[in-house]
């Protein structure tokens, strides 16, 4: 019998809040056909609903409460120790709300991705939906990028757009963006697990070739009525 490679990429997800992105990743990876496995979910907030979602799915969880650390270095060291117990091949930030130190980012160089609710390089940081509205933008969206020391500035892997309606509130817009997040993130995580996606010299490579620009999830076209 030919020996089969049964090693599946091990995924650790970090979240801070509700965890709807985590849920879509759980739903995707639970399938036998998915080429990776979420081995643990880590949180910086002990009451985050993301922890319940993980527990419900039988996934190990850990909490490193940032309020119990007096420096970012100390918090990141504790977080890194928990993560390393699970020997991840991929670290996925899914609504994780703590800025990570340079040391932490270097430790997982090329192994950490984030989903950010804007069309990067526009609107790094927080309150992206309100800022897009305030600027009078017509389009907004979501980006998945490799995490580097540069906050929300790492190379972008993939993006999806949404239209902004004049009547939109930040909440409505966030909801519309989140629908795209839920489509996009499992796809990108799958590519990574399949070994198709790499960061080399801070450039995204897809299937061995440097990506000239982010992959782009097109808006479903409205089929014209007959
Ligand atoms: N860390 C590094 N080094 N690089 C990135 O690209 C990172 C990162 C950590 C998190 C996610 C990011 C986002 O998608 C992310 C990317 C939190 C803040 C923030 O200001 C900013 C960006 C992101 C996440 N956090 C506050 C802080 O003081 C706390 C805010 C809160 O708790 O609500 O850490 O947007
Ligand atoms: C998502 O919209 C994600 O893009 C955003 O927070 C939300 C988390 O939702 N991330 C950030 O703003 C990171 N600073 P979720 O917990 O339901 O996945």
Coordinates of C-alpha atoms and ligand atoms in Angstrom, one line a residue:
X1 CA 0.0 0.0 0.0
X2 CA 1.3 3.5 -0.8
X3 CA 1.8 5.6 2.3
X4 CA -0.5 8.6 2.3
X5 CA 0.4 12.0 3.6
X6 CA -2.1 12.4 6.4
X7 CA -0.7 15.6 7.9
X8 CA -3.3 18.3 7.7
X9 CA -2.4 21.9 8.3
X10 CA -3.2 22.9 11.8
X11 CA -5.0 26.2 12.2
X12 CA -5.3 28.4 15.3
X13 CA -7.9 31.2 15.1
X14 CA -7.7 34.3 17.2
X15 CA -10.8 36.3 17.9
X16 CA -12.1 39.0 20.3
X17 CA -15.8 39.2 19.8
X18 CA -18.9 37.6 18.3
X19 CA -17.0 35.3 16.0
X20 CA -19.2 35.2 12.9
X21 CA -16.0 34.8 10.8
X22 CA -14.8 32.1 13.1
X23 CA -18.2 30.3 12.6
X24 CA -17.9 30.3 8.8
X25 CA -14.4 28.9 9.2
X26 CA -15.6 26.2 11.6
X27 CA -18.4 25.3 9.2
X28 CA -16.0 25.1 6.3
X29 CA -13.2 23.2 8.0
X30 CA -15.6 20.7 9.6
X31 CA -16.0 19.1 6.2
X32 CA -13.7 16.1 5.6
X33 CA -12.9 17.5 2.3
X34 CA -11.3 20.7 3.8
X35 CA -7.5 20.5 3.7
X36 CA -7.0 21.9 7.2
X37 CA -8.2 21.7 10.7
X38 CA -8.9 24.3 13.4
X39 CA -7.1 22.9 16.4
X40 CA -7.7 25.8 18.8
X41 CA -9.4 29.2 19.2
X42 CA -7.7 31.9 21.3
X43 CA -9.3 35.0 22.7
X44 CA -8.2 38.1 24.6
X45 CA -11.7 38.6 26.1
X46 CA -12.9 35.9 28.5
X47 CA -16.6 36.5 27.7
X48 CA -16.3 36.6 23.9
X49 CA -19.0 34.7 22.1
X50 CA -16.3 33.3 19.8
X51 CA -15.3 31.0 22.7
X52 CA -18.8 29.5 22.9
X53 CA -18.8 28.9 19.2
X54 CA -15.6 27.0 19.4
X55 CA -16.7 25.0 22.5
X56 CA -19.9 24.1 20.7
X57 CA -17.9 22.7 17.8
X58 CA -15.7 20.7 20.2
X59 CA -12.6 22.9 19.5
X60 CA -10.1 23.6 22.2
X61 CA -10.0 27.2 23.5
X62 CA -7.7 29.4 25.4
X63 CA -8.0 32.9 26.8
X64 CA -5.2 35.4 27.4
X65 CA -6.9 38.4 29.0
X66 CA -5.0 41.5 27.9
X67 CA -6.3 43.4 31.0
X68 CA -4.2 41.1 33.2
X69 CA -1.0 42.1 31.4
X70 CA 0.7 45.4 32.0
X71 CA 2.5 45.5 28.7
X72 CA 1.9 44.4 25.1
X73 CA 5.2 42.4 25.3
X74 CA 3.9 40.4 28.3
X75 CA 0.5 39.8 26.7
X76 CA 2.0 38.7 23.4
X77 CA 4.5 36.4 25.2
X78 CA 1.7 34.7 27.0
X79 CA -0.4 34.5 23.8
X80 CA 2.5 33.1 21.9
X81 CA 3.1 30.4 24.5
X82 CA -0.6 29.3 24.3
X83 CA -0.5 29.3 20.5
X84 CA 2.7 27.3 20.3
X85 CA 1.3 24.4 22.4
X86 CA -0.9 23.8 19.3
X87 CA 2.0 23.9 16.8
X88 CA 0.0 25.8 14.2
X89 CA 0.8 25.9 10.5
X90 CA -1.5 28.9 10.1
X91 CA -2.7 31.6 12.4
X92 CA -5.9 33.3 11.4
X93 CA -7.0 36.6 12.9
X94 CA -10.8 36.8 12.8
X95 CA -12.0 40.0 14.4
X96 CA -9.0 40.0 16.8
X97 CA -8.7 43.4 18.3
X98 CA -5.2 43.7 19.8
X99 CA -2.3 45.2 17.9
X100 CA 0.5 42.7 18.0
X101 CA 4.2 43.5 18.8
X102 CA 6.9 43.3 16.2
X103 CA 8.4 40.3 18.0
X104 CA 5.1 38.4 17.9
X105 CA 4.6 39.2 14.2
X106 CA 8.1 38.0 13.3
X107 CA 7.6 34.7 15.2
X108 CA 4.7 33.8 12.8
X109 CA 6.1 35.5 9.7
X110 CA 4.3 34.3 6.6
X111 CA 1.9 32.1 8.7
X112 CA -0.5 34.8 9.9
X113 CA -3.4 36.3 8.0
X114 CA -6.1 38.9 8.9
X115 CA -9.4 40.0 7.6
X116 CA -9.9 43.7 7.6
X117 CA -13.1 45.5 6.8
X118 CA -12.0 48.0 4.1
X119 CA -10.5 48.0 0.7
X120 CA -6.8 48.3 1.8
X121 CA -4.7 50.4 1.6
X122 CA -7.8 52.6 2.4
X123 CA -8.8 52.9 6.0
X124 CA -6.3 51.0 8.1
X125 CA -7.2 50.7 11.8
X126 CA -10.6 51.0 13.3
X127 CA -14.1 52.5 12.5
X128 CA -13.6 51.7 8.8
X129 CA -17.3 51.8 7.8
X130 CA -18.0 55.2 9.3
X131 CA -14.8 56.6 7.7
X132 CA -15.9 55.3 4.2
X133 CA -19.3 56.9 4.7
X134 CA -17.8 60.2 5.9
X135 CA -15.6 60.3 2.9
X136 CA -18.6 59.9 0.6
X137 CA -17.2 56.7 -1.0
X138 CA -19.4 54.8 -3.4
X139 CA -17.7 51.5 -2.8
X140 CA -16.3 49.8 0.3
X141 CA -15.3 46.2 1.1
X142 CA -13.0 43.8 2.7
X143 CA -9.4 42.6 2.4
X144 CA -7.5 39.6 3.5
X145 CA -3.8 40.2 4.1
X146 CA -0.7 38.7 5.5
X147 CA 0.1 40.2 8.9
X148 CA 3.3 42.2 9.1
X149 CA 4.6 44.7 11.6
X150 CA 2.9 47.4 9.5
X151 CA -0.6 47.6 11.0
X152 CA -3.1 46.5 8.3
X153 CA -0.2 47.2 5.9
X154 CA 0.9 43.6 5.0
X155 CA 0.5 42.4 1.4
X156 CA -3.1 42.0 0.4
X157 CA -4.2 38.5 -0.8
X158 CA -7.8 39.0 -1.8
X159 CA -10.5 41.6 -1.7
X160 CA -14.3 41.9 -2.2
X161 CA -16.3 45.0 -2.9
X162 CA -19.7 46.2 -1.7
X163 CA -21.7 49.2 -3.0
X164 CA -22.5 52.0 -0.5
X165 CA -26.1 53.3 -0.7
X166 CA -26.7 56.9 0.2
X167 CA -29.0 55.9 3.1
X168 CA -26.5 53.5 4.7
X169 CA -25.6 53.6 8.3
X170 CA -22.3 52.3 9.5
X171 CA -24.1 49.3 11.0
X172 CA -25.9 48.4 7.8
X173 CA -22.7 48.8 5.8
X174 CA -20.8 46.6 8.3
X175 CA -23.4 43.9 7.8
X176 CA -23.1 44.0 4.1
X177 CA -19.4 43.9 4.3
X178 CA -19.6 41.0 6.7
X179 CA -21.5 38.9 4.2
X180 CA -18.5 39.2 1.9
X181 CA -16.1 38.4 4.7
X182 CA -17.9 35.1 5.2
X183 CA -17.6 34.2 1.6
X184 CA -14.0 35.3 1.2
X185 CA -12.2 34.1 4.3
X186 CA -12.9 30.3 4.0
X187 CA -11.6 30.5 0.4
X188 CA -8.4 32.2 1.3
X189 CA -7.8 29.8 4.3
X190 CA -8.3 26.9 1.9
X191 CA -5.8 28.2 -0.5
X192 CA -3.2 28.6 2.3
X193 CA -3.9 25.1 3.5
X194 CA -3.5 23.7 0.0
X195 CA 0.0 25.3 -0.1
X196 CA -1.0 27.6 -2.9
X197 CA -0.5 30.8 -1.0
X198 CA 2.8 32.1 0.4
X199 CA 4.4 35.3 1.4
X200 CA 8.0 35.7 0.1
X201 CA 9.9 38.9 0.7
X202 CA 6.7 40.6 1.6
X203 CA 5.1 39.7 -1.7
X204 CA 2.1 37.3 -2.0
X205 CA 2.8 34.3 -4.2
X206 CA -0.1 32.3 -5.6
X207 CA 0.7 28.9 -7.2
X208 CA 4.4 29.9 -7.2
X209 CA 3.9 33.2 -9.0
X210 CA 4.0 36.7 -7.5
X211 CA 0.6 38.2 -7.4
X212 CA 0.6 41.5 -9.3
X213 CA -2.5 42.6 -7.5
X214 CA -5.0 41.1 -5.0
X215 CA -7.3 38.4 -6.1
X216 CA -10.7 39.8 -6.4
X217 CA -14.1 38.3 -5.6
X218 CA -16.5 39.8 -8.2
X219 CA -20.0 41.0 -7.3
X220 CA -22.6 38.5 -8.4
X221 CA -23.8 39.9 -11.7
X222 CA -27.5 40.7 -12.0
X223 CA -28.7 38.5 -14.8
X224 CA -30.9 40.5 -17.2
X225 CA -34.5 39.5 -17.1
X226 CA -35.7 37.9 -20.4
Ligands
LIG1 N1 -0.8 43.6 14.5 C1 0.1 43.9 13.6 N2 1.4 44.0 14.1 N3 -0.1 44.0 12.3 C2 -1.4 44.0 11.9 O1 -1.6 44.1 10.6 C3 -2.4 43.7 12.7 C4 -2.1 43.5 14.1 C5 -3.1 43.2 15.0 C6 -4.4 43.1 14.6 C7 -6.2 43.4 13.0 C8 -6.6 44.9 12.7 C9 -7.8 45.1 11.9 O2 -8.1 44.3 11.0 C10 -4.8 43.4 13.3 C11 -3.8 43.6 12.4 C12 -6.9 46.2 16.3 C13 -6.6 47.5 16.2 C14 -6.5 48.4 17.4 O3 -6.3 49.6 17.3 C15 -6.2 48.0 14.9 C16 -6.2 47.1 13.8 C17 -6.6 45.8 14.0 C18 -7.0 45.3 15.2 N4 -6.7 47.8 18.6 C19 -6.6 48.5 19.9 C20 -5.3 48.3 20.6 O4 -4.9 49.2 21.4 C21 -7.7 48.1 20.8 C22 -9.1 48.3 20.3 C23 -10.1 47.5 21.1 O5 -9.8 46.7 22.0 O6 -11.3 47.6 20.7 O7 -4.6 47.2 20.4 O8 -8.5 46.2 11.9
LIG2 C1 -15.3 41.7 11.2 O1 -16.0 42.6 10.4 C2 -13.8 41.9 11.0 O2 -13.5 42.3 9.7 C3 -13.5 43.1 11.9 O3 -14.3 42.8 13.0 C4 -15.4 42.0 12.7 C5 -15.5 40.8 13.5 O4 -16.7 40.1 13.4 N1 -12.2 43.1 12.2 C6 -11.7 44.2 12.8 O5 -12.2 45.2 12.8 C7 -10.3 44.0 13.3 N2 -9.8 45.2 13.9 P1 -16.8 38.6 13.9 O6 -16.3 38.6 15.3 O7 -18.3 38.4 13.9 O8 -16.1 37.7 13.0

